[in-house]
Coordinates of C-alpha atoms in Angstrom, one line a residue:
M1 CA 11.3 2.4 45.5
T2 CA 8.3 3.0 43.2
D3 CA 8.7 5.6 40.4
V4 CA 5.8 7.9 40.8
N5 CA 6.1 9.0 37.2
T6 CA 5.5 5.5 35.8
L7 CA 2.2 5.3 34.0
P8 CA -0.2 2.4 35.0
Q9 CA 0.4 -1.0 33.3
A10 CA -2.4 -3.0 31.7
I11 CA -4.6 -4.3 34.5
P12 CA -6.4 -7.6 34.4
Q13 CA -10.2 -7.1 34.0
F14 CA -12.4 -8.7 36.6
P15 CA -15.1 -7.5 38.9
F16 CA -13.9 -6.1 42.2
G17 CA -16.3 -5.3 45.0
P18 CA -20.1 -5.9 45.3
D19 CA -20.9 -3.3 42.6
G20 CA -19.3 -5.4 39.9
E21 CA -16.9 -2.7 38.7
N22 CA -13.4 -3.6 37.7
W23 CA -10.5 -1.9 39.5
E24 CA -10.0 0.9 36.9
Q25 CA -13.7 1.7 36.9
A26 CA -13.7 1.9 40.7
L27 CA -10.7 4.3 40.6
A28 CA -12.2 6.4 37.8
S29 CA -15.4 6.8 39.7
Q30 CA -13.3 8.6 42.4
G31 CA -11.4 10.7 39.9
L32 CA -8.2 8.6 40.5
S33 CA -7.7 7.1 37.1
N34 CA -7.1 9.8 34.5
G35 CA -3.9 8.6 32.7
H36 CA -1.6 9.9 35.4
A37 CA 0.6 7.7 37.6
A38 CA -1.4 5.4 39.9
Y39 CA -1.5 6.3 43.6
V40 CA -2.0 2.6 44.6
S41 CA -1.0 -0.7 43.2
A42 CA -3.6 -2.7 41.2
P43 CA -4.4 -6.4 41.8
V44 CA -2.6 -8.8 39.5
A45 CA -5.1 -11.5 40.0
D46 CA -8.7 -11.8 41.1
P47 CA -8.8 -12.1 45.0
A48 CA -12.2 -13.9 44.8
S49 CA -10.6 -16.8 42.9
T50 CA -7.2 -16.7 44.7
Y51 CA -8.4 -17.0 48.3
P52 CA -10.3 -19.9 49.9
C53 CA -14.1 -19.7 49.7
E54 CA -16.2 -20.0 52.8
P55 CA -19.7 -21.4 52.3
G56 CA -22.3 -18.8 53.0
L57 CA -20.0 -15.8 52.3
D58 CA -19.4 -14.0 49.0
C59 CA -15.9 -12.7 48.9
R60 CA -17.0 -9.9 46.6
D61 CA -19.2 -8.5 49.4
F62 CA -16.1 -7.8 51.5
E63 CA -13.8 -6.4 48.8
I64 CA -13.2 -2.7 49.5
P65 CA -13.0 -0.5 46.5
A66 CA -11.5 3.1 46.5
G67 CA -15.0 4.6 47.2
G68 CA -15.8 2.3 50.1
L69 CA -19.2 0.7 50.3
S70 CA -22.6 2.1 50.6
D71 CA -24.4 1.7 53.9
G72 CA -26.7 -0.9 52.3
K73 CA -23.9 -3.0 50.9
R74 CA -21.8 -2.6 54.1
R75 CA -24.8 -3.8 56.2
K76 CA -25.5 -6.7 53.8
A77 CA -21.9 -7.9 54.2
L78 CA -22.0 -7.6 58.0
S79 CA -25.4 -9.5 58.0
S80 CA -23.9 -12.3 56.0
M81 CA -21.0 -12.5 58.3
E82 CA -23.4 -12.6 61.3
L83 CA -25.4 -15.5 59.7
Y84 CA -22.2 -17.3 58.8
L85 CA -20.8 -17.1 62.4
A86 CA -24.1 -18.1 63.9
E87 CA -24.1 -21.2 61.7
R88 CA -20.5 -22.0 62.5
R89 CA -21.2 -21.5 66.2
Q90 CA -24.2 -23.9 66.0
H91 CA -21.8 -26.6 64.7
F92 CA -18.6 -25.8 66.6
M93 CA -17.1 -28.6 68.6
G94 CA -13.6 -29.3 67.3
Y95 CA -11.5 -26.8 69.3
Q96 CA -11.2 -25.8 72.9
C97 CA -13.1 -22.5 72.7
T98 CA -16.0 -21.6 74.9
E99 CA -19.0 -20.3 72.9
D100 CA -21.2 -19.6 76.0
M101 CA -20.8 -15.8 76.0
N102 CA -24.4 -14.5 75.7
G103 CA -24.0 -12.1 78.7
Y104 CA -21.0 -10.1 77.4
Q105 CA -22.9 -8.1 74.7
Q106 CA -25.5 -6.8 77.1
D107 CA -22.9 -5.8 79.8
L108 CA -20.0 -4.6 77.7
A109 CA -21.3 -3.2 74.3
R110 CA -21.2 0.3 75.8
F111 CA -17.4 0.2 75.9
M112 CA -17.0 -0.2 72.2
E113 CA -17.0 3.5 71.7
N114 CA -13.8 3.8 73.6
H115 CA -10.2 3.1 72.6
I116 CA -8.9 1.1 75.6
N117 CA -5.2 0.4 75.8
N118 CA -3.5 -1.3 78.8
I119 CA 0.0 -0.5 77.5
G120 CA 2.9 -1.1 79.9
D121 CA 3.0 -2.8 83.3
P122 CA -0.5 -3.6 84.7
F123 CA 0.5 -2.3 88.2
T124 CA 1.5 1.1 86.9
S125 CA -1.2 3.5 85.6
G126 CA 1.1 5.1 83.1
G127 CA 0.6 8.1 80.9
L128 CA -2.2 6.6 78.8
K129 CA -5.2 6.8 81.1
V130 CA -7.8 5.2 78.8
N131 CA -7.0 1.8 80.3
T132 CA -8.8 -0.9 82.3
K133 CA -5.9 -1.8 84.6
V134 CA -8.1 -1.6 87.7
A135 CA -10.1 -4.5 86.2
E136 CA -7.0 -6.2 85.0
R137 CA -5.4 -6.2 88.5
A138 CA -8.7 -7.6 90.0
V139 CA -8.6 -10.5 87.5
L140 CA -4.9 -11.2 88.2
D141 CA -5.6 -11.2 92.0
Y142 CA -8.5 -13.7 91.4
Y143 CA -6.3 -16.1 89.6
A144 CA -3.4 -15.5 92.0
A145 CA -5.7 -16.8 94.7
L146 CA -6.8 -19.8 92.7
W147 CA -3.2 -20.7 91.8
H148 CA -2.0 -20.3 95.4
A149 CA 0.3 -17.4 94.7
K150 CA 1.1 -14.7 97.3
W151 CA -1.1 -11.6 96.6
P152 CA -1.8 -8.7 96.2
Y153 CA 1.2 -7.8 94.1
N154 CA 4.0 -6.3 96.1
P155 CA 7.2 -5.4 94.1
K156 CA 9.3 -5.4 97.3
D157 CA 8.3 -9.0 98.2
P158 CA 10.3 -11.6 96.1
E159 CA 7.6 -14.2 96.8
S160 CA 4.7 -12.0 95.6
Y161 CA 3.2 -12.8 92.2
W162 CA 3.6 -10.7 89.1
G163 CA 1.7 -11.1 85.9
Y164 CA -0.3 -9.5 83.2
M165 CA -3.2 -10.2 80.8
L166 CA -2.1 -11.3 77.3
S167 CA -3.2 -9.9 74.0
M168 CA -2.7 -13.3 72.4
G169 CA -3.6 -16.6 74.1
S170 CA -1.2 -18.9 75.9
T171 CA 1.2 -18.8 72.9
E172 CA 2.2 -15.4 74.2
G173 CA 2.3 -16.6 77.7
N174 CA 4.5 -19.6 76.8
M175 CA 6.8 -17.3 74.8
Y176 CA 7.1 -14.9 77.7
A177 CA 7.9 -17.9 80.0
L178 CA 10.6 -19.1 77.6
W179 CA 12.1 -15.6 77.3
N180 CA 11.9 -15.1 81.1
G181 CA 13.3 -18.5 81.9
R182 CA 16.0 -18.3 79.2
D183 CA 17.3 -14.9 80.5
Y184 CA 17.0 -15.9 84.2
L185 CA 19.0 -19.2 83.6
S186 CA 21.4 -17.5 81.3
G187 CA 22.5 -15.1 84.0
K188 CA 20.9 -11.9 82.9
A189 CA 20.2 -9.2 85.5
L190 CA 17.0 -9.2 87.5
I191 CA 14.9 -6.2 88.3
H192 CA 16.6 -4.2 91.1
P193 CA 15.6 -1.0 92.9
Q194 CA 16.9 2.0 91.0
P195 CA 19.0 4.7 92.8
A196 CA 17.4 7.6 90.9
T197 CA 14.2 9.2 92.2
D198 CA 12.5 8.7 88.9
S199 CA 13.1 5.0 88.0
L200 CA 12.0 5.7 84.4
Q201 CA 15.0 8.0 84.0
A202 CA 17.5 5.8 85.8
P203 CA 20.2 4.1 83.6
L204 CA 19.2 0.8 82.3
R205 CA 20.8 -2.1 84.1
W206 CA 20.8 -5.1 81.9
V207 CA 24.0 -7.1 82.2
Q208 CA 25.3 -10.6 81.8
A209 CA 26.8 -12.7 84.6
A210 CA 30.5 -13.2 84.6
P211 CA 31.8 -16.5 83.1
T212 CA 32.5 -19.5 85.3
E213 CA 34.7 -22.5 85.1
N214 CA 31.6 -24.5 83.9
P215 CA 31.2 -23.6 80.2
N216 CA 27.5 -24.7 80.3
A217 CA 26.6 -22.8 83.4
Y218 CA 24.6 -20.2 81.5
R219 CA 23.5 -22.4 78.6
P220 CA 20.0 -23.6 79.5
V221 CA 18.3 -26.5 77.8
A222 CA 14.5 -26.9 77.3
F223 CA 12.4 -30.0 77.7
Y224 CA 8.7 -30.4 76.6
S225 CA 6.6 -33.4 75.6
Q226 CA 5.5 -34.6 72.3
D227 CA 1.9 -33.7 73.2
T228 CA 2.9 -30.0 73.8
H229 CA 1.2 -27.4 71.6
Y230 CA 2.9 -26.8 68.3
S231 CA 3.5 -23.1 69.2
F232 CA 6.0 -24.0 71.9
A233 CA 8.3 -25.4 69.2
K234 CA 7.8 -22.3 67.2
A235 CA 8.5 -20.1 70.2
V236 CA 11.7 -22.1 70.9
R237 CA 12.9 -21.2 67.4
I238 CA 11.9 -17.5 67.6
L239 CA 13.8 -17.1 70.9
A240 CA 16.7 -19.3 69.9
V241 CA 16.2 -21.5 73.0
E242 CA 18.2 -24.6 72.8
T243 CA 16.3 -27.9 73.3
F244 CA 17.7 -31.1 74.6
H245 CA 17.4 -32.5 71.0
A246 CA 19.4 -29.6 69.5
L247 CA 22.2 -29.8 72.1
G248 CA 22.2 -33.5 72.1
E249 CA 22.8 -33.7 68.4
E250 CA 25.4 -31.0 68.6
L251 CA 27.4 -31.8 71.7
Y252 CA 26.4 -35.3 72.7
K253 CA 25.7 -37.2 69.6
G254 CA 25.1 -40.9 70.1
Q255 CA 24.8 -40.5 73.9
C256 CA 21.1 -40.4 74.3
P257 CA 20.2 -42.2 77.6
L258 CA 16.7 -43.2 76.6
K259 CA 15.9 -46.8 75.4
D260 CA 13.2 -48.1 73.1
Q261 CA 10.4 -50.4 74.1
D262 CA 12.7 -53.4 73.6
G263 CA 15.3 -52.0 75.9
N264 CA 17.8 -50.9 73.3
P265 CA 19.5 -47.5 73.5
L266 CA 18.2 -44.9 71.1
A267 CA 20.6 -44.1 68.4
E268 CA 19.4 -40.5 68.0
W269 CA 18.0 -37.9 70.3
P270 CA 14.2 -37.6 70.1
T271 CA 12.9 -34.1 69.2
E272 CA 10.6 -34.0 72.2
V273 CA 10.2 -35.8 75.5
P274 CA 8.1 -38.9 74.9
S275 CA 4.6 -39.0 76.3
R276 CA 3.3 -42.0 78.4
R277 CA 2.8 -45.2 76.4
G278 CA -0.5 -46.9 75.8
P279 CA -1.5 -50.5 75.0
S280 CA 0.5 -50.4 71.7
G281 CA 3.7 -49.9 73.6
T282 CA 4.0 -46.4 72.2
P283 CA 2.6 -43.0 73.1
A284 CA 0.2 -43.2 70.0
D285 CA -2.7 -44.6 72.1
G286 CA -1.4 -43.3 75.5
P287 CA -3.3 -40.8 77.6
G288 CA -1.2 -37.9 76.5
D289 CA 0.7 -36.9 79.6
I290 CA 4.5 -36.7 79.8
D291 CA 6.6 -39.8 80.5
I292 CA 8.1 -38.7 83.8
D293 CA 10.7 -41.5 83.8
A294 CA 11.9 -40.3 80.4
L295 CA 11.9 -36.7 81.5
A296 CA 13.9 -37.4 84.6
T297 CA 16.4 -39.5 82.6
L298 CA 17.0 -36.7 80.1
V299 CA 17.2 -34.0 82.8
D300 CA 19.7 -35.9 84.8
F301 CA 21.9 -36.3 81.7
F302 CA 22.0 -32.6 80.9
A303 CA 22.2 -31.4 84.6
A304 CA 25.3 -33.7 85.0
K305 CA 26.8 -31.8 82.1
G306 CA 26.4 -28.5 83.9
H307 CA 23.4 -27.1 82.0
P308 CA 20.5 -25.2 83.7
I309 CA 17.2 -26.9 83.1
M310 CA 14.0 -25.4 81.7
V311 CA 10.9 -27.7 81.7
S312 CA 7.4 -27.0 80.3
L313 CA 4.5 -29.2 81.5
N314 CA 1.0 -29.3 80.1
Y315 CA -2.3 -28.9 82.0
G316 CA -4.9 -29.8 79.5
S317 CA -3.0 -30.9 76.4
T318 CA -4.2 -29.8 73.0
F319 CA -5.4 -33.1 71.3
K320 CA -5.9 -35.5 74.2
G321 CA -6.8 -33.0 77.0
A322 CA -4.3 -34.7 79.3
H323 CA -3.0 -33.1 82.5
D324 CA 0.7 -33.7 83.3
D325 CA 1.2 -34.9 86.9
V326 CA 3.2 -31.8 87.8
R327 CA 3.7 -32.8 91.4
S328 CA 5.0 -36.2 90.5
A329 CA 7.3 -34.7 87.9
C330 CA 8.6 -32.2 90.4
K331 CA 9.2 -35.0 93.0
R332 CA 11.4 -36.8 90.5
L333 CA 13.3 -33.7 89.4
L334 CA 14.0 -32.0 92.7
P335 CA 16.6 -34.6 93.8
I336 CA 18.3 -34.2 90.5
F337 CA 18.4 -30.4 90.9
E338 CA 19.8 -30.8 94.4
K339 CA 22.4 -33.4 93.3
Y340 CA 23.8 -31.0 90.7
D341 CA 23.5 -27.8 92.8
L342 CA 20.7 -26.2 90.8
I343 CA 18.5 -25.2 93.7
K344 CA 20.7 -22.3 94.8
R345 CA 23.7 -21.2 92.8
A346 CA 25.8 -18.0 92.9
V347 CA 25.6 -15.7 89.9
H348 CA 28.4 -13.1 89.8
Y349 CA 28.3 -9.7 88.1
I350 CA 31.4 -7.5 87.7
D351 CA 31.1 -3.7 87.4
D352 CA 33.2 -2.7 84.4
K353 CA 34.2 0.6 86.0
S354 CA 34.9 -0.2 89.6
G355 CA 35.7 -3.9 89.2
H356 CA 33.3 -4.5 92.2
T357 CA 31.6 -7.9 92.2
E358 CA 28.0 -8.4 93.0
T359 CA 26.6 -11.8 93.7
D360 CA 23.0 -12.9 93.2
Y361 CA 21.8 -16.3 94.4
R362 CA 19.2 -17.9 92.2
R363 CA 18.1 -21.4 91.1
G364 CA 19.4 -23.2 88.1
F365 CA 16.0 -24.6 87.0
W366 CA 12.7 -23.3 85.6
I367 CA 9.4 -25.1 85.6
H368 CA 6.6 -23.6 83.5
V369 CA 3.1 -24.9 83.3
D370 CA 1.2 -24.4 80.1
G371 CA -2.3 -24.3 81.6
A372 CA -3.9 -22.9 78.4
L373 CA -7.1 -24.9 79.1
G374 CA -6.8 -26.7 82.4
A375 CA -5.6 -23.9 84.6
G376 CA -9.0 -22.2 84.2
Y377 CA -11.1 -25.1 85.4
G378 CA -8.6 -27.3 87.3
P379 CA -8.8 -25.4 90.6
F380 CA -12.6 -25.9 90.7
M381 CA -12.4 -29.6 90.0
R382 CA -9.8 -29.9 92.8
M383 CA -12.1 -28.0 95.1
A384 CA -15.0 -30.3 94.3
Y385 CA -13.0 -33.4 94.7
K386 CA -11.9 -32.3 98.2
D387 CA -15.1 -30.7 99.5
P388 CA -18.5 -32.5 99.6
Q389 CA -20.4 -29.2 99.9
F390 CA -20.1 -28.8 96.1
G391 CA -22.2 -32.0 95.7
W392 CA -20.0 -33.5 93.0
T393 CA -16.9 -35.8 93.1
P394 CA -15.0 -35.7 89.8
E395 CA -14.0 -39.0 88.3
V396 CA -10.3 -38.1 88.9
N397 CA -8.5 -35.8 91.3
L398 CA -6.5 -33.6 88.9
P399 CA -2.9 -33.2 89.9
E400 CA -1.6 -30.1 91.7
F401 CA 0.0 -27.7 89.3
D402 CA 0.4 -24.2 90.6
F403 CA 2.5 -21.9 92.8
G404 CA 1.4 -23.7 96.0
L405 CA 3.4 -26.8 95.0
T406 CA 6.3 -27.0 97.4
L407 CA 8.5 -30.0 98.2
P408 CA 11.1 -30.7 100.9
S409 CA 14.7 -30.9 100.0
K410 CA 17.7 -32.3 101.9
N411 CA 19.6 -29.1 102.3
H412 CA 17.4 -26.2 101.2
G413 CA 14.2 -26.6 103.1
N414 CA 10.9 -26.5 101.3
V415 CA 11.3 -25.5 97.6
D416 CA 8.6 -23.8 95.6
M417 CA 8.7 -25.7 92.3
V418 CA 6.6 -23.8 89.7
C419 CA 8.1 -20.7 88.3
S420 CA 5.5 -19.6 85.7
L421 CA 2.0 -20.4 84.5
A422 CA 0.0 -19.4 81.5
L423 CA -3.8 -19.5 80.8
S424 CA -5.9 -18.9 77.6
G425 CA -8.9 -16.8 78.6
H426 CA -10.8 -17.5 75.3
K427 CA -10.7 -21.2 76.2
W428 CA -11.8 -21.1 79.8
P429 CA -13.7 -19.1 81.0
G430 CA -14.3 -17.8 77.5
A431 CA -13.9 -14.6 75.5
P432 CA -14.9 -13.3 72.0
W433 CA -11.2 -13.0 71.1
P434 CA -7.9 -14.5 72.1
C435 CA -6.6 -13.4 75.5
G436 CA -5.0 -15.0 78.5
I437 CA -2.8 -14.6 81.6
Y438 CA 0.9 -15.0 82.3
M439 CA 2.0 -15.2 86.0
T440 CA 5.3 -15.6 87.7
K441 CA 6.9 -14.3 90.9
V442 CA 8.7 -11.0 91.6
K443 CA 11.9 -12.9 92.4
Y444 CA 12.0 -14.2 88.8
Q445 CA 11.3 -10.9 87.0
M446 CA 13.9 -9.8 84.5
M447 CA 15.1 -6.3 83.8
P448 CA 13.0 -5.2 80.7
P449 CA 15.1 -4.4 77.6
S450 CA 14.0 -0.8 77.8
Q451 CA 12.5 1.7 80.3
V452 CA 10.1 3.9 78.4
Q453 CA 9.5 7.4 79.7
Y454 CA 7.1 7.9 76.8
I455 CA 4.4 5.6 78.3
G456 CA 5.1 6.4 81.9
S457 CA 5.5 2.7 82.8
L458 CA 8.1 0.0 82.9
D459 CA 7.8 -2.0 79.7
T460 CA 7.6 -5.4 81.4
T461 CA 5.2 -7.1 79.1
L462 CA 5.8 -8.8 75.7
A463 CA 3.4 -6.6 73.8
G464 CA 3.5 -2.9 73.6
S465 CA -0.1 -1.9 73.3
R466 CA -2.3 -4.4 75.0
N467 CA -6.0 -5.1 74.6
G468 CA -7.9 -3.3 77.3
F469 CA -11.2 -5.0 76.5
S470 CA -10.0 -8.4 77.6
P471 CA -9.7 -7.6 81.3
L472 CA -13.3 -6.3 81.2
I473 CA -14.5 -9.5 79.5
I474 CA -12.9 -11.8 82.0
W475 CA -13.7 -9.6 84.9
D476 CA -17.4 -9.6 83.9
H477 CA -17.5 -13.4 83.7
L478 CA -15.8 -13.8 87.1
A479 CA -18.0 -11.2 88.7
R480 CA -21.1 -13.0 87.5
H481 CA -20.1 -16.5 88.8
S482 CA -19.4 -17.7 92.3
Y483 CA -17.0 -20.5 93.0
K484 CA -20.0 -22.8 93.2
D485 CA -21.2 -21.6 89.8
Q486 CA -17.7 -22.3 88.4
V487 CA -17.9 -25.9 89.7
K488 CA -21.3 -26.4 88.1
R489 CA -19.8 -25.2 84.8
I490 CA -17.0 -27.7 84.7
R491 CA -19.2 -30.4 86.1
T492 CA -21.6 -30.0 83.1
A493 CA -18.7 -30.0 80.7
Q494 CA -17.2 -33.2 82.2
A495 CA -20.6 -34.9 82.1
L496 CA -21.0 -34.0 78.4
A497 CA -17.5 -35.4 77.7
I498 CA -18.3 -38.7 79.4
R499 CA -21.6 -38.9 77.6
M500 CA -20.0 -38.2 74.2
E501 CA -17.6 -41.1 74.7
E502 CA -20.4 -43.4 75.7
K503 CA -22.4 -42.4 72.6
L504 CA -19.5 -43.1 70.3
I505 CA -18.9 -46.5 71.9
D506 CA -22.6 -47.3 71.5
L507 CA -22.6 -46.2 67.9
E508 CA -19.5 -48.3 67.2
K509 CA -21.2 -51.4 68.6
S510 CA -24.7 -50.9 67.2
K511 CA -23.5 -50.1 63.7
G512 CA -20.5 -52.4 63.6
L513 CA -18.2 -49.5 62.8
E514 CA -14.5 -49.0 63.7
L515 CA -14.4 -45.6 65.4
W516 CA -11.6 -45.9 67.9
P517 CA -13.3 -43.7 70.5
A518 CA -11.1 -42.7 73.4
R519 CA -11.0 -40.2 76.2
T520 CA -8.3 -39.5 78.9
E521 CA -9.7 -39.3 82.4
G522 CA -10.6 -35.8 83.4
A523 CA -10.3 -34.5 79.8
L524 CA -12.9 -32.4 78.0
T525 CA -12.0 -33.9 74.7
V526 CA -13.0 -37.2 73.0
R527 CA -11.0 -38.5 70.0
F528 CA -12.2 -40.9 67.3
R529 CA -11.6 -42.0 63.8
R530 CA -11.6 -39.1 61.3
P531 CA -15.0 -38.7 59.5
S532 CA -15.5 -37.4 56.0
D533 CA -14.3 -34.0 54.9
A534 CA -17.9 -32.7 54.8
V535 CA -18.4 -33.6 58.5
V536 CA -15.0 -32.2 59.4
A537 CA -15.9 -28.9 57.8
K538 CA -19.5 -28.7 59.2
W539 CA -18.3 -29.2 62.8
S540 CA -15.0 -27.4 62.6
L541 CA -13.2 -30.5 63.7
S542 CA -9.5 -30.6 64.5
T543 CA -7.7 -33.6 63.0
Q544 CA -4.4 -35.3 63.6
D545 CA -2.5 -38.2 62.0
V546 CA -1.2 -40.5 64.7
L547 CA 1.7 -42.9 64.0
F548 CA 1.2 -46.4 65.3
P549 CA 4.0 -49.1 65.3
G550 CA 4.2 -51.3 62.2
D551 CA 5.4 -54.9 61.8
D552 CA 9.0 -53.9 62.4
A553 CA 11.0 -51.2 64.1
K554 CA 11.4 -49.2 60.8
S555 CA 7.8 -49.0 59.7
G556 CA 4.5 -47.7 61.1
I557 CA 0.9 -47.0 60.3
Y558 CA -0.8 -43.6 60.4
R559 CA -4.3 -43.5 61.8
H560 CA -6.4 -40.5 61.0
Y561 CA -8.1 -39.0 64.1
A562 CA -10.4 -36.2 64.9
H563 CA -11.6 -34.9 68.2
V564 CA -14.3 -32.8 69.8
F565 CA -14.2 -30.6 72.8
L566 CA -17.2 -30.5 75.2
M567 CA -16.9 -26.8 76.2
P568 CA -19.6 -24.5 77.7
G569 CA -22.0 -23.8 74.9
V570 CA -22.2 -27.5 73.8
T571 CA -25.6 -29.1 74.5
D572 CA -27.1 -32.6 74.5
E573 CA -29.0 -31.5 71.3
K574 CA -25.8 -30.6 69.6
I575 CA -24.2 -33.9 70.7
N576 CA -27.1 -35.9 69.3
E577 CA -27.0 -34.0 66.0
F578 CA -23.3 -34.6 65.7
V579 CA -23.6 -38.4 66.5
A580 CA -26.4 -38.7 63.9
D581 CA -24.1 -37.1 61.3
L582 CA -21.4 -39.7 62.2
A583 CA -23.9 -42.5 62.0
N584 CA -24.9 -41.5 58.5
D585 CA -21.4 -40.6 57.3
P586 CA -20.5 -42.8 54.2
E587 CA -16.8 -42.5 55.2
Y588 CA -17.3 -45.0 57.9
A589 CA -18.8 -47.5 55.5
K590 CA -15.5 -47.6 53.7
P591 CA -12.5 -49.7 54.8
V592 CA -10.4 -48.0 57.4
A593 CA -8.0 -45.7 55.7
T594 CA -4.5 -46.0 57.0
E595 CA -1.2 -44.8 55.5
A596 CA 2.0 -46.8 55.7
A597 CA 5.0 -44.8 57.0
V598 CA 8.7 -45.5 56.9
L599 CA 10.3 -44.2 60.0
E600 CA 13.0 -41.9 58.8
T601 CA 16.2 -41.2 60.7
T602 CA 17.2 -37.7 61.5
V603 CA 17.9 -35.6 58.5
Q604 CA 21.6 -35.5 57.7
L605 CA 23.0 -32.0 58.1
S606 CA 26.0 -30.5 56.3
D607 CA 29.2 -30.0 58.3
G608 CA 28.9 -27.2 60.8
A609 CA 25.1 -27.0 60.5
R610 CA 23.0 -27.1 63.8
S611 CA 19.7 -28.8 64.3
L612 CA 17.2 -26.4 65.8
G613 CA 14.4 -29.0 66.4
E614 CA 11.4 -29.8 64.3
L615 CA 8.2 -27.7 64.0
P616 CA 5.0 -29.7 63.7
T617 CA 2.9 -28.8 60.6
S618 CA -0.4 -30.4 61.6
G619 CA -2.5 -31.3 64.6
R620 CA -2.2 -30.0 68.1
G621 CA -4.9 -27.4 67.8
F622 CA -4.2 -23.8 68.6
Q623 CA -3.6 -21.5 71.6

């Protein structure tokens, strides 16, 4: 605790703020530095030299002294930020964000004078009435239709959809899916009708299922591929979800059922499910979708041990833009789920007071689809592929991925396979800030940790306060574009992606360069050899080091890659300027830079320590 009687210490002297005054002078000008105890702490170093510099911006213009800034200096700072962002937008191609948002300002600027907060469940108005939940529900219904969910939302129908708009991107949606799936498979109580008239005042019913003879019955295990966004591994750690790697190393060490490319059993459990292999015999130059054979082999192993199964599949992966074949993966997994009684299993709850047993029947698997990018445009590509009225046949029919995916089983009829789905709205269709959608079904909803009378709504979402502007943004876009317009949007983006790959191949041949251009079918991204730091910075490129096999099993070579995304807002003129920069980049005149790597074995842990998995520290973009 700070002693308010302590006199100020000597303060380093450097300018702070656009007026050039130091910290003491700025306080003195406000009558706040007269020898008495300081009301605020002083900087111990110059922020302008401590933080990264951004070309075109002067950090001093944005430093906020005790007296604030004059209108002139405040406007000058904002103008410099406007010019900076305009320049960045003009040369923005490295990440999967839509920059085509010119209509939003004209339509929606009027709402900036309002505080808009969609706190609580989207289907309950709640006590805070300055919300846009009417627009949010319309957006959710729109995507429920696209994703073949049963709508409108009906809390009494187990097959009805439920969802909400995210304040973050798909990172929040994936985290909610992991939380939802973990508790569902762990035997936590579902949402049940409350006996009290006012459900917000009813006693909270959040209980754990009674133990069974199977010690692993409520110990789910998570599976996701090596091309999965890095935030998924982060969410796994935050929520303490056990991965097949962690459980494998803890309980089944030396029993990994996978084999290497030479057919030899793996000595250690991989941290993630391998992606499909390419010409090198490894996933390094593969298309980026999950290796379904490896996934099925791993799932079978853990299902046989009695574990519930949680699988996350990608629909538009971060670096390669790949779409996991969700239908084919489900076709391989469903017989495994049936074999080990995971399609329908009894979950028993015992009332502590009466001793009465309640039984809930639910599945023992959870399949989530991270559709951060692809879930936004995938339905329209699939429409165009099937229906000639759209006048365009995509180069590939993207796989089915949503709630309409049902498969026949031997003993349980048709089984709906997908349990949850997430979308990033700032990627597709596009928004000025991160947002998105999480969607599941009523039958999978968990009892929220608290029932908050204060907000007049069930607290069913991950966030408390939620951004009420995002529903207006996405609603405005959807209202201005017909399905045919949406097909034209993705058609244009796909054509640009194909053209970008062609231009890189032509550049490689005409200049005699080694560029490694590659694109997965149906993807909006093209990857290639990493250019110079100057080009990476100018075009906001995402980069990733990819490990290729070496001369022996214990060595490898890192290739340094970058990629571009051909999102709405990218034009032929922008592509031509970018390719010209690559053609004149002195980096490509140098010998190819590679980095030898020794393939380390898993880090040895002390006795009793548990492996929680590995968190990637580079690449894989953002959500």
